[in-house]
Amino acid sequence: MNAKIMNRSELIYHIIAIVTLAIIIFLFWNFSTDKPHVEGEITSDLAVDDTSSLIDRYLYRMIPILCGAGLFSIVIALYLEEWLTQTTWQYRIIERYIVILAKVPSLVYGIFAVYFIVFHSQKVLNYPLLLIAILLVMPVTIRSTQKAIQSVDISVREAAYALGATKLRMIADNVLPNAFPLIVAGICTAISRILAIVALIVIISNWINSSNIFTIPKSAVVLISSAVIASIFSSILDYKQVT
Amino acid sequence: MKPVIEVSDLKVFYEDTQALNGISLDVYPNEILGIIGPAQSGKTTLLKVINRTLEFTQGTSLEGTVKLDGVDINSISDVHGLRKRIGMVLPLPVGLPLSIYDNVAFAPRTSGLRNKSELDEIVERCLQQAALWDEVKDRLDSLGTKLSGGQQQRLTIARALSHKPEILCLDEFSIAVDPITTMRIEDVLKTLKEEMTILLVTNLVQQAKRLANRTAFMLNGDLIEIDETDVIFSDNPTSQSTYDYVNGNFG
Ligand SMILES: Nc1ncnc2c1ncn2[C@@H]1O[C@H](COP(=O)(O)OP(=O)(O)OP(=O)(O)O)[C@@H](O)[C@H]1O
Ligand SMILES: [Mg+2]
């Protein structure tokens, strides 16, 4: 990223965004812990040896959500960059949120994920899954798509327009081909995050369900290595885009 | 003769700096109008007004009118159609991220041409006109952005020719091109003049002298003088600053 000095209005947008986000998370937290938590409800359906059912249940359900969210975020990024242009205040506020969400370390999502999936696993599955997928995937992919769109030189746009291209045509022929590696990189990053989180869930449920907390289940190893591979792939794509 | 472009009292503002202070000029069919002037004189701005790409710069406003064949260009609703009638070559080559072939076929395709053999024909004709065909005919499928600077610039010229514009605007096209290729392109422009009107913005005063039928001299947003090239380059143009600029003792 190019180093820009943050001016005062940008700082204010940042602060507003952080405060509102904090309030939302706080309310959310309160709302979820208000429910009486019955001891006996701690489930054992994430038993270590039941890896296939775990993957069935969580990962496979997450993948369509992930893809949908990825595609949707491309649409949002295009809308932001091409129609809501950078000078409007709506753009700036939305951008702050996206930047902040994209920067949240996956550990934070991991806590959400563990909290909802491990401890509330029986009832609330789809809802936190959806939430986590959205929080996890969309900011990253929106951000990367935005950057990719911005990296298309203004003169390339002008050249395309000067040849009589319409906006959609310009986007399809000039913006998207340029943006493609970065979009894929963003989706890979998101996938790697989500795999890491599922690995975390597997490990924690292993702690809960077994007496020996030092064993790391095989499925967790598989998940973590796929996460590493996905993130390496994404950084390669990123690197290729930069050079 | 009826002018193709009539610019009258054109003023352009970028936010609060004024780039053009009320310019009036006519451009006649099948002529090469050279536009010379030092940096910041508003030459590029004038071209951008004419093909309405100024709209992409935020915070600009303009007064006065520009007419194309008697129609005010700002009242034309089909901007894309307008831009197809006015080809534009920018100072530095801007390769679209497409193959050489697709770069040239871009404009015809946007107007709906899909016929492969017709496209082939256009691509070959335009590349030949831009003096690039011989160098790239064996690798039309490789990326346009991988050509050398001078080749890319000729590619942008080929691209600008591909939709047979009525008016061709060239903005300092020779910056990235070596002198020999510049000469070749200049020869091309001389023949193209039969088919279209050419607006040639140039930093090379001698280029205007070689090519232009008439030459306009601009300075700090004002049109100082527009006249037959012979007059501008003679020993007694109307304005002293024209004489100074043309003879290189400016400033
Ligand atoms: N995008 C912009 N934003 C603000 N001011 C601009 C912009 N583009 C041009 N200007 C101003 O408009 C005036 C004319 O610029 P223009 O680019 O038309 O000059 P030019 O004659 O083409 O110069 P050059 O020979 O350097 O290309 C200059 O004072 C310049 O500072
Ligand atoms: Mg210029």
PDB file of N, CA and C in Angstrom, chain B residues 92-131:
ATOM      1  N   LEU B  92       1.683   9.553 -23.606  1.00  0.00           N
ATOM      2  CA  LEU B  92       2.387   8.318 -23.322  1.00  0.00           C
ATOM      3  C   LEU B  92       1.489   7.174 -23.725  1.00  0.00           C
ATOM      4  N   PRO B  93       2.090   6.135 -24.302  1.00  0.00           N
ATOM      5  CA  PRO B  93       1.246   5.043 -24.791  1.00  0.00           C
ATOM      6  C   PRO B  93       0.502   4.378 -23.644  1.00  0.00           C
ATOM      7  N   VAL B  94      -0.779   4.171 -23.846  1.00  0.00           N
ATOM      8  CA  VAL B  94      -1.578   3.499 -22.839  1.00  0.00           C
ATOM      9  C   VAL B  94      -2.053   2.194 -23.437  1.00  0.00           C
ATOM     10  N   GLY B  95      -1.380   1.109 -23.068  1.00  0.00           N
ATOM     11  CA  GLY B  95      -1.804  -0.177 -23.593  1.00  0.00           C
ATOM     12  C   GLY B  95      -2.973  -0.701 -22.792  1.00  0.00           C
ATOM     13  N   LEU B  96      -4.035  -1.038 -23.474  1.00  0.00           N
ATOM     14  CA  LEU B  96      -5.091  -1.753 -22.773  1.00  0.00           C
ATOM     15  C   LEU B  96      -4.540  -3.145 -22.472  1.00  0.00           C
ATOM     16  N   PRO B  97      -4.948  -3.745 -21.361  1.00  0.00           N
ATOM     17  CA  PRO B  97      -4.370  -5.043 -20.995  1.00  0.00           C
ATOM     18  C   PRO B  97      -4.889  -6.159 -21.890  1.00  0.00           C
ATOM     19  N   LEU B  98      -4.697  -6.023 -23.164  1.00  0.00           N
ATOM     20  CA  LEU B  98      -5.236  -6.972 -24.137  1.00  0.00           C
ATOM     21  C   LEU B  98      -4.138  -7.303 -25.144  1.00  0.00           C
ATOM     22  N   SER B  99      -4.403  -8.273 -25.983  1.00  0.00           N
ATOM     23  CA  SER B  99      -3.417  -8.601 -27.000  1.00  0.00           C
ATOM     24  C   SER B  99      -3.373  -7.486 -28.041  1.00  0.00           C
ATOM     25  N   ILE B 100      -2.323  -7.529 -28.853  1.00  0.00           N
ATOM     26  CA  ILE B 100      -2.179  -6.504 -29.890  1.00  0.00           C
ATOM     27  C   ILE B 100      -3.427  -6.463 -30.764  1.00  0.00           C
ATOM     28  N   TYR B 101      -3.847  -7.656 -31.155  1.00  0.00           N
ATOM     29  CA  TYR B 101      -5.032  -7.757 -32.008  1.00  0.00           C
ATOM     30  C   TYR B 101      -6.246  -7.135 -31.321  1.00  0.00           C
ATOM     31  N   ASP B 102      -6.449  -7.550 -30.054  1.00  0.00           N
ATOM     32  CA  ASP B 102      -7.644  -7.071 -29.349  1.00  0.00           C
ATOM     33  C   ASP B 102      -7.598  -5.578 -29.081  1.00  0.00           C
ATOM     34  N   ASN B 103      -6.375  -5.067 -28.881  1.00  0.00           N
ATOM     35  CA  ASN B 103      -6.249  -3.623 -28.715  1.00  0.00           C
ATOM     36  C   ASN B 103      -6.822  -2.888 -29.912  1.00  0.00           C
ATOM     37  N   VAL B 104      -6.450  -3.332 -31.085  1.00  0.00           N
ATOM     38  CA  VAL B 104      -6.914  -2.635 -32.284  1.00  0.00           C
ATOM     39  C   VAL B 104      -8.383  -2.953 -32.550  1.00  0.00           C
ATOM     40  N   ALA B 105      -8.782  -4.185 -32.228  1.00  0.00           N
ATOM     41  CA  ALA B 105     -10.170  -4.571 -32.519  1.00  0.00           C
ATOM     42  C   ALA B 105     -11.138  -4.073 -31.453  1.00  0.00           C
ATOM     43  N   PHE B 106     -10.595  -3.437 -30.415  1.00  0.00           N
ATOM     44  CA  PHE B 106     -11.437  -3.028 -29.283  1.00  0.00           C
ATOM     45  C   PHE B 106     -12.596  -2.123 -29.708  1.00  0.00           C
ATOM     46  N   ALA B 107     -12.236  -1.054 -30.397  1.00  0.00           N
ATOM     47  CA  ALA B 107     -13.273  -0.090 -30.765  1.00  0.00           C
ATOM     48  C   ALA B 107     -14.298  -0.669 -31.742  1.00  0.00           C
ATOM     49  N   PRO B 108     -13.859  -1.339 -32.821  1.00  0.00           N
ATOM     50  CA  PRO B 108     -14.865  -1.934 -33.711  1.00  0.00           C
ATOM     51  C   PRO B 108     -15.779  -2.917 -32.961  1.00  0.00           C
ATOM     52  N   ARG B 109     -15.192  -3.647 -32.033  1.00  0.00           N
ATOM     53  CA  ARG B 109     -16.020  -4.590 -31.284  1.00  0.00           C
ATOM     54  C   ARG B 109     -17.029  -3.877 -30.412  1.00  0.00           C
ATOM     55  N   THR B 110     -16.630  -2.745 -29.803  1.00  0.00           N
ATOM     56  CA  THR B 110     -17.615  -2.034 -28.987  1.00  0.00           C
ATOM     57  C   THR B 110     -18.777  -1.543 -29.829  1.00  0.00           C
ATOM     58  N   SER B 111     -18.524  -1.339 -31.131  1.00  0.00           N
ATOM     59  CA  SER B 111     -19.670  -0.941 -31.942  1.00  0.00           C
ATOM     60  C   SER B 111     -20.357  -2.150 -32.562  1.00  0.00           C
ATOM     61  N   GLY B 112     -20.052  -3.317 -32.076  1.00  0.00           N
ATOM     62  CA  GLY B 112     -20.845  -4.489 -32.432  1.00  0.00           C
ATOM     63  C   GLY B 112     -20.331  -5.321 -33.579  1.00  0.00           C
ATOM     64  N   LEU B 113     -19.132  -4.996 -34.069  1.00  0.00           N
ATOM     65  CA  LEU B 113     -18.610  -5.783 -35.183  1.00  0.00           C
ATOM     66  C   LEU B 113     -18.045  -7.101 -34.669  1.00  0.00           C
ATOM     67  N   ARG B 114     -18.528  -8.217 -35.204  1.00  0.00           N
ATOM     68  CA  ARG B 114     -18.070  -9.515 -34.705  1.00  0.00           C
ATOM     69  C   ARG B 114     -17.413 -10.358 -35.801  1.00  0.00           C
ATOM     70  N   ASN B 115     -17.626  -9.949 -37.025  1.00  0.00           N
ATOM     71  CA  ASN B 115     -17.145 -10.724 -38.164  1.00  0.00           C
ATOM     72  C   ASN B 115     -15.622 -10.808 -38.185  1.00  0.00           C
ATOM     73  N   LYS B 116     -15.100 -12.042 -38.061  1.00  0.00           N
ATOM     74  CA  LYS B 116     -13.667 -12.236 -37.907  1.00  0.00           C
ATOM     75  C   LYS B 116     -12.868 -11.657 -39.076  1.00  0.00           C
ATOM     76  N   SER B 117     -13.320 -11.918 -40.299  1.00  0.00           N
ATOM     77  CA  SER B 117     -12.500 -11.484 -41.433  1.00  0.00           C
ATOM     78  C   SER B 117     -12.503  -9.957 -41.555  1.00  0.00           C
ATOM     79  N   GLU B 118     -13.650  -9.342 -41.224  1.00  0.00           N
ATOM     80  CA  GLU B 118     -13.673  -7.878 -41.256  1.00  0.00           C
ATOM     81  C   GLU B 118     -12.745  -7.299 -40.201  1.00  0.00           C
ATOM     82  N   LEU B 119     -12.781  -7.933 -39.007  1.00  0.00           N
ATOM     83  CA  LEU B 119     -11.889  -7.469 -37.946  1.00  0.00           C
ATOM     84  C   LEU B 119     -10.431  -7.621 -38.356  1.00  0.00           C
ATOM     85  N   ASP B 120     -10.121  -8.786 -38.939  1.00  0.00           N
ATOM     86  CA  ASP B 120      -8.751  -9.008 -39.408  1.00  0.00           C
ATOM     87  C   ASP B 120      -8.308  -7.897 -40.345  1.00  0.00           C
ATOM     88  N   GLU B 121      -9.217  -7.563 -41.243  1.00  0.00           N
ATOM     89  CA  GLU B 121      -8.918  -6.544 -42.234  1.00  0.00           C
ATOM     90  C   GLU B 121      -8.627  -5.200 -41.569  1.00  0.00           C
ATOM     91  N   ILE B 122      -9.507  -4.841 -40.604  1.00  0.00           N
ATOM     92  CA  ILE B 122      -9.319  -3.567 -39.905  1.00  0.00           C
ATOM     93  C   ILE B 122      -7.990  -3.564 -39.168  1.00  0.00           C
ATOM     94  N   VAL B 123      -7.710  -4.667 -38.472  1.00  0.00           N
ATOM     95  CA  VAL B 123      -6.477  -4.730 -37.692  1.00  0.00           C
ATOM     96  C   VAL B 123      -5.271  -4.559 -38.601  1.00  0.00           C
ATOM     97  N   GLU B 124      -5.297  -5.268 -39.716  1.00  0.00           N
ATOM     98  CA  GLU B 124      -4.151  -5.156 -40.618  1.00  0.00           C
ATOM     99  C   GLU B 124      -4.025  -3.740 -41.182  1.00  0.00           C
ATOM    100  N   ARG B 125      -5.145  -3.186 -41.631  1.00  0.00           N
ATOM    101  CA  ARG B 125      -5.101  -1.839 -42.214  1.00  0.00           C
ATOM    102  C   ARG B 125      -4.558  -0.824 -41.200  1.00  0.00           C
ATOM    103  N   CYS B 126      -5.088  -0.880 -39.962  1.00  0.00           N
ATOM    104  CA  CYS B 126      -4.694   0.127 -38.980  1.00  0.00           C
ATOM    105  C   CYS B 126      -3.238  -0.026 -38.575  1.00  0.00           C
ATOM    106  N   LEU B 127      -2.816  -1.272 -38.386  1.00  0.00           N
ATOM    107  CA  LEU B 127      -1.416  -1.476 -38.003  1.00  0.00           C
ATOM    108  C   LEU B 127      -0.494  -1.024 -39.116  1.00  0.00           C
ATOM    109  N   GLN B 128      -0.935  -1.239 -40.361  1.00  0.00           N
ATOM    110  CA  GLN B 128      -0.107  -0.788 -41.468  1.00  0.00           C
ATOM    111  C   GLN B 128      -0.032   0.737 -41.521  1.00  0.00           C
ATOM    112  N   GLN B 129      -1.191   1.357 -41.303  1.00  0.00           N
ATOM    113  CA  GLN B 129      -1.200   2.822 -41.315  1.00  0.00           C
ATOM    114  C   GLN B 129      -0.302   3.383 -40.226  1.00  0.00           C
ATOM    115  N   ALA B 130      -0.257   2.689 -39.106  1.00  0.00           N
ATOM    116  CA  ALA B 130       0.557   3.187 -38.000  1.00  0.00           C
ATOM    117  C   ALA B 130       2.001   2.705 -38.096  1.00  0.00           C
ATOM    118  N   ALA B 131       2.382   2.130 -39.226  1.00  0.00           N
ATOM    119  CA  ALA B 131       3.753   1.676 -39.466  1.00  0.00           C
ATOM    120  C   ALA B 131       4.213   0.640 -38.451  1.00  0.00           C
TER     121      ALA B 131
END
